[in-house]
XYZ file of C-alpha atoms in Angstrom:
405
model
C 0.536 24.370 18.032
C 3.622 24.215 15.800
C 3.211 24.315 12.039
C 6.842 23.672 11.139
C 8.313 20.249 10.439
C 11.336 19.556 12.636
C 14.397 17.422 11.901
C 12.890 14.337 13.545
C 9.799 14.684 11.365
C 11.866 14.574 8.192
C 13.901 11.593 9.437
C 10.728 9.685 10.301
C 9.285 10.545 6.899
C 12.347 9.381 4.949
C 12.608 6.166 6.957
C 8.938 5.361 6.403
C 9.089 6.244 2.693
C 12.043 3.911 2.131
C 10.106 1.140 3.862
C 7.175 1.726 1.537
C 9.537 1.659 -1.444
C 10.754 -1.727 -0.229
C 7.177 -3.010 -0.129
C 6.254 -1.720 -3.585
C 9.419 -3.022 -5.218
C 9.048 -6.484 -3.731
C 5.421 -6.976 -4.682
C 5.746 -5.697 -8.248
C 8.903 -7.611 -9.179
C 6.964 -10.742 -8.249
C 4.248 -9.790 -10.747
C 6.818 -9.238 -13.492
C 8.700 -12.462 -12.725
C 5.787 -14.883 -12.382
C 6.121 -16.354 -15.882
C 9.881 -16.806 -15.486
C 9.535 -18.419 -12.051
C 6.751 -20.667 -13.327
C 8.879 -21.883 -16.242
C 11.937 -22.473 -14.060
C 10.128 -24.275 -11.229
C 7.492 -25.924 -13.453
C 4.547 -24.239 -11.719
C 0.931 -24.401 -12.852
C -0.951 -21.124 -13.481
C -2.839 -21.647 -10.227
C 0.405 -22.109 -8.295
C 1.907 -18.996 -9.871
C -1.096 -16.871 -8.943
C -1.118 -18.229 -5.415
C 2.347 -16.756 -4.802
C 0.802 -13.274 -5.073
C -2.308 -14.263 -3.144
C -0.387 -15.749 -0.222
C 1.981 -12.791 -0.107
C -1.086 -10.611 0.393
C -2.563 -13.035 2.949
C 0.713 -12.852 4.832
C 0.550 -9.056 4.644
C -2.912 -9.074 6.210
C -1.734 -11.325 9.046
C 1.381 -9.225 9.564
C -0.644 -6.053 9.641
C -2.952 -7.379 12.338
C -0.151 -8.811 14.488
C 2.495 -6.105 14.235
C 0.150 -3.132 14.271
C -1.101 -4.125 17.717
C 2.447 -4.859 18.905
C 3.523 -1.421 17.721
C 0.786 0.309 19.705
C 1.877 -1.629 22.764
C 5.689 -1.711 22.506
C 6.637 1.172 20.203
C 6.774 2.155 16.534
C 10.519 2.024 15.944
C 11.165 -1.206 17.857
C 8.457 -3.204 16.088
C 9.355 -1.727 12.694
C 12.820 -3.198 13.153
C 11.311 -6.640 13.743
C 9.187 -6.421 10.607
C 12.096 -5.327 8.407
C 14.340 -8.157 9.623
C 11.554 -10.685 9.008
C 10.938 -9.318 5.518
C 14.626 -9.191 4.569
C 15.460 -12.721 5.755
C 12.585 -14.439 3.980
C 12.811 -12.358 0.810
C 16.450 -13.406 0.618
C 15.475 -17.057 1.158
C 13.154 -16.816 -1.869
C 16.294 -16.681 -4.026
C 17.209 -20.183 -2.861
C 13.793 -21.804 -3.318
C 13.887 -25.174 -5.078
C 10.187 -25.634 -5.724
C 6.678 -24.394 -5.191
C 6.155 -25.183 -1.524
C 9.313 -23.689 -0.071
C 8.891 -20.569 -2.237
C 5.269 -20.272 -1.088
C 6.334 -20.455 2.556
C 9.080 -17.853 2.085
C 6.745 -15.497 0.225
C 4.020 -15.815 2.864
C 6.381 -15.058 5.768
C 8.007 -12.186 3.839
C 4.476 -10.893 3.315
C 3.911 -10.955 7.082
C 6.892 -8.649 7.513
C 5.742 -6.467 4.625
C 2.229 -6.084 6.020
C 3.496 -5.287 9.490
C 5.802 -2.567 8.222
C 3.173 -0.883 6.088
C 0.884 0.801 8.596
C 3.440 1.312 11.358
C 5.635 3.393 9.066
C 2.658 5.580 8.180
C 1.739 6.058 11.853
C 5.347 6.925 12.721
C 5.611 9.616 10.032
C 2.206 11.194 10.690
C 2.752 11.386 14.448
C 5.935 13.352 13.744
C 4.284 15.981 11.504
C 2.026 18.938 12.474
C -1.702 18.828 11.706
C -1.451 21.497 9.001
C 0.771 19.262 6.870
C -0.542 15.845 7.913
C -2.032 14.810 4.547
C 1.139 15.942 2.778
C 3.152 13.695 5.108
C 0.853 10.773 4.276
C 1.229 11.495 0.561
C 5.036 11.619 0.803
C 5.115 8.226 2.523
C 2.723 6.773 -0.057
C 4.977 8.102 -2.824
C 7.674 5.790 -1.470
C 5.568 2.810 -2.577
C 5.305 4.193 -6.091
C 9.060 4.811 -6.258
C 9.535 1.130 -5.425
C 7.002 0.107 -8.069
C 8.672 2.344 -10.656
C 12.063 0.869 -9.809
C 10.614 -2.618 -10.256
C 9.139 -1.668 -13.646
C 12.419 -0.215 -14.886
C 14.932 -2.634 -13.367
C 13.205 -5.986 -13.888
C 13.416 -6.081 -17.713
C 16.997 -4.818 -17.552
C 18.329 -7.193 -14.888
C 16.116 -10.296 -15.098
C 17.829 -11.718 -18.242
C 21.218 -11.477 -16.516
C 20.688 -12.293 -12.843
C 17.457 -14.305 -13.026
C 14.578 -14.214 -10.590
C 16.877 -15.387 -7.800
C 19.078 -12.318 -8.217
C 16.043 -10.033 -8.276
C 14.910 -11.334 -4.899
C 18.372 -10.641 -3.487
C 18.242 -7.090 -4.834
C 14.850 -6.773 -3.162
C 16.406 -6.927 0.307
C 18.673 -3.888 -0.283
C 15.963 -1.316 0.580
C 15.294 -3.306 3.742
C 18.856 -2.716 4.945
C 18.554 0.995 4.130
C 15.250 1.251 6.006
C 16.694 -0.619 8.981
C 19.661 1.783 9.146
C 17.483 4.889 8.924
C 15.136 3.690 11.620
C 17.984 2.737 13.923
C 18.608 6.510 14.193
C 15.043 7.276 15.318
C 13.433 7.412 18.741
C 9.754 6.955 19.453
C 7.452 9.884 18.503
C 6.813 12.344 21.352
C 3.053 11.801 21.294
C 3.542 8.034 21.659
C 5.914 8.460 24.607
C 3.565 10.942 26.272
C 0.514 8.700 25.885
C 2.408 5.640 27.138
C 3.493 7.575 30.234
C -0.106 8.623 30.855
C -1.219 4.996 30.585
C 1.657 3.513 32.588
C -0.363 3.556 35.793
C -3.293 1.875 34.081
C -3.558 -1.805 33.302
C -4.577 -2.229 29.665
C -5.908 -5.369 28.033
C -3.828 -7.043 25.328
C -6.583 -6.587 22.760
C -7.367 -3.013 23.783
C -6.144 -1.502 20.509
C -8.521 -3.735 18.519
C -11.474 -2.830 20.735
C -10.793 0.863 20.158
C -11.558 0.382 16.447
C -15.190 -0.341 17.320
C -15.480 1.290 20.762
C -18.812 2.972 19.930
C -21.297 3.319 17.088
C -19.609 6.387 15.590
C -16.170 4.754 15.575
C -17.532 1.500 14.140
C -19.158 3.526 11.360
C -15.839 5.168 10.520
C -14.082 1.790 10.558
C -16.635 0.362 8.129
C -16.195 3.380 5.871
C -12.402 3.105 5.874
C -12.564 -0.628 5.130
C -14.825 0.052 2.143
C -12.515 2.808 0.881
C -9.358 0.740 1.245
C -11.037 -2.327 -0.277
C -11.939 -0.379 -3.409
C -8.479 1.192 -3.434
C -6.689 -2.149 -3.317
C -9.123 -3.952 -5.613
C -8.724 -1.329 -8.292
C -4.972 -1.056 -7.813
C -4.156 -4.766 -7.894
C -6.797 -5.452 -10.516
C -4.999 -3.069 -12.836
C -1.313 -3.199 -11.845
C -0.876 -6.949 -11.314
C -3.135 -8.160 -14.095
C -2.654 -5.478 -16.773
C 1.003 -6.162 -17.749
C 0.112 -9.819 -18.301
C -2.909 -8.823 -20.401
C -0.878 -6.390 -22.482
C 1.681 -9.083 -23.125
C -0.685 -11.919 -24.049
C -3.545 -10.090 -25.771
C -1.842 -7.109 -27.396
C 1.582 -8.603 -27.982
C 3.474 -6.195 -25.714
C 6.998 -7.339 -24.880
C 8.154 -7.277 -21.258
C 9.849 -3.965 -22.012
C 6.652 -2.423 -23.442
C 4.560 -3.757 -20.559
C 7.085 -2.232 -18.184
C 6.832 1.076 -20.061
C 3.047 1.041 -19.598
C 3.534 0.346 -15.901
C 6.129 3.109 -15.579
C 3.884 5.707 -17.267
C 0.875 4.656 -15.184
C 2.923 4.763 -11.979
C 4.166 8.261 -12.852
C 0.512 9.287 -13.106
C -0.102 7.686 -9.713
C 2.777 9.632 -8.200
C 1.404 12.925 -9.497
C -2.041 11.991 -8.158
C -0.723 11.167 -4.683
C 1.299 14.394 -4.533
C -1.689 16.491 -5.626
C -4.091 14.677 -3.272
C -1.969 15.454 -0.203
C -2.043 19.166 -0.974
C -5.742 19.263 -1.784
C -6.619 17.339 1.378
C -4.634 19.718 3.589
C -6.151 22.770 1.894
C -9.774 21.812 1.218
C -10.384 18.794 3.438
C -10.314 15.002 3.247
C -13.865 14.318 2.018
C -13.927 16.765 -0.912
C -10.575 15.435 -2.103
C -11.683 11.803 -1.919
C -14.917 12.559 -3.791
C -13.074 14.469 -6.525
C -10.639 11.635 -7.130
C -13.319 8.950 -6.955
C -15.316 10.770 -9.613
C -12.146 11.165 -11.663
C -11.510 7.426 -11.356
C -14.967 6.617 -12.715
C -14.560 8.947 -15.696
C -11.044 7.780 -16.630
C -11.871 4.081 -16.183
C -14.899 4.335 -18.469
C -12.819 6.256 -21.019
C -10.030 3.686 -20.788
C -12.441 0.817 -21.366
C -13.219 2.170 -24.828
C -9.605 2.299 -26.030
C -7.939 -0.282 -28.270
C -4.905 1.594 -29.588
C -1.766 0.792 -27.525
C -0.432 4.347 -27.755
C -3.709 5.828 -26.518
C -3.764 3.271 -23.714
C -0.247 4.278 -22.747
C -1.046 7.992 -22.566
C -4.438 7.602 -20.898
C -2.856 5.193 -18.417
C -1.143 8.145 -16.748
C -4.507 9.793 -16.025
C -5.987 6.459 -14.986
C -3.175 5.997 -12.492
C -3.551 9.536 -11.193
C -7.178 9.111 -10.126
C -7.255 5.387 -9.323
C -4.297 5.536 -6.954
C -3.991 9.213 -6.041
C -6.196 8.605 -3.014
C -3.331 6.720 -1.403
C -2.160 10.194 -0.422
C -5.018 10.535 2.048
C -5.718 7.251 3.827
C -2.836 7.607 6.268
C -3.985 11.012 7.495
C -7.660 10.009 7.618
C -6.978 6.894 9.681
C -4.499 8.663 11.982
C -7.050 11.362 12.814
C -9.910 8.933 13.401
C -8.223 6.807 16.102
C -6.233 7.488 19.292
C -2.497 6.917 19.697
C -3.194 3.696 21.616
C -4.739 2.188 18.459
C -3.269 4.255 15.608
C -0.849 1.693 14.185
C -3.401 -1.067 14.709
C -5.948 0.971 12.749
C -3.471 1.736 9.939
C -2.506 -1.907 9.594
C -5.786 -3.692 10.260
C -8.097 -1.460 8.233
C -5.789 -1.038 5.249
C -4.790 -4.699 5.197
C -8.410 -5.831 5.364
C -8.838 -3.734 2.232
C -5.720 -5.347 0.822
C -7.235 -8.784 1.509
C -10.243 -7.852 -0.597
C -7.978 -6.257 -3.179
C -6.039 -9.493 -3.506
C -8.994 -10.860 -5.441
C -8.791 -7.993 -7.928
C -6.524 -9.752 -10.468
C -8.617 -12.935 -10.247
C -11.950 -11.156 -10.688
C -10.740 -8.888 -13.478
C -9.055 -11.788 -15.259
C -12.189 -13.930 -14.967
C -14.381 -11.183 -16.428
C -11.968 -10.775 -19.340
C -12.029 -14.513 -19.999
C -15.821 -14.746 -19.849
C -16.708 -11.444 -21.514
C -14.194 -8.831 -22.659
C -11.481 -6.426 -21.603
C -13.838 -3.445 -21.930
C -16.427 -4.976 -19.593
C -13.742 -5.877 -17.045
C -12.379 -2.350 -16.887
C -15.861 -0.782 -16.867
C -16.728 -3.075 -13.941
C -14.099 -1.245 -11.915
C -16.032 2.003 -12.405
C -18.936 0.526 -10.436
C -16.837 -0.087 -7.349
C -15.646 3.533 -7.348
C -19.283 4.657 -7.290
C -19.687 2.524 -4.141
C -16.554 4.270 -2.875
C -18.255 7.662 -3.268
C -21.286 6.513 -1.278
C -19.048 5.268 1.541
C -17.223 8.611 1.634
C -20.460 10.610 1.750
C -22.294 8.584 4.389
C -19.635 6.916 6.555
C -16.492 9.063 6.619
C -16.337 12.305 8.689
C -14.245 15.363 7.852
C -11.246 15.406 10.220
C -8.978 18.037 8.667
C -6.872 19.771 11.321
C -7.980 17.477 14.159
C -5.480 17.214 17.027
C -4.202 13.659 17.529
C -5.559 12.018 20.684
């Protein structure tokens, strides 16, 4: 078994990372631009929030649809479809005249975004050797954070000059880059080999979905992964989408200062993801998840006691490290738990189900703040990470070094 990463592996990794950067940039610029879009199009608060919600709903639908298509027709081919869909409808957002057409464009762009997400991860992981599999997953996940960081830095600089319409047009640039990179890729060898083995067999159209719950042990893993990804997305969106708005309204942060908080927190997330990939490859998936989940509980409780903006800024880096560092491991864990015939389906369906739950994060956190206080809302997040630890202990197996089926 080879332990070296070949040229194709690096190309697949870069192409997938750029796709993730596209996703992160698009979703976060929307969060930063909501107030501007609402003022320009005369949207109610409920309508503004629904733009994020329906983008995530679209992502869930796209994940379910395109993940299965990818397992059936190929990673690279279906990735191209998702990128074109995302680029076209993100570009159309710039020409929206009101709430309903913008909502439609955002939802369909979300379908493309959700489809791309898990397929890119499957493509990269299938191209890397087992010894470095978690590192590959962490590198791809870092692409998302690069996109988020770019959104945090570029939005306050460009929004006053090009408006929200111009920002949506900029959002399609990474899509063209990702499309070009993937046009140079062929299907992973393991995918081609498995398809040739199955060519003489007639497979059902929903076979990849059935493989996610084919027996009791697999169903148990699927439940565990859904719980892990639900907590991951709930905590992530609860903090990253809602927090800049809170900092602006309650603490008087300007858009620039809110963006600085986001940038520092995202830098912490990037360090966490990078570290997680190395720990998971060296010590195993479960110990790494448990360490970061415990770290998330400790840093969240600490953060809930802070009131000084400077302290919140500094501690935000550590919060980001533990809350989102686990993104460096989900791709490898899911890839190892399911066969090639269902790998992209598993990546997309299981993570996007978690994303569906996570979409309620900003609403729940915001509601708790309104009814009680900021401290209680943040401390509430610590509880869900305790649930995360229980799911890791009792539902998730250790799969470090497992050969892909």
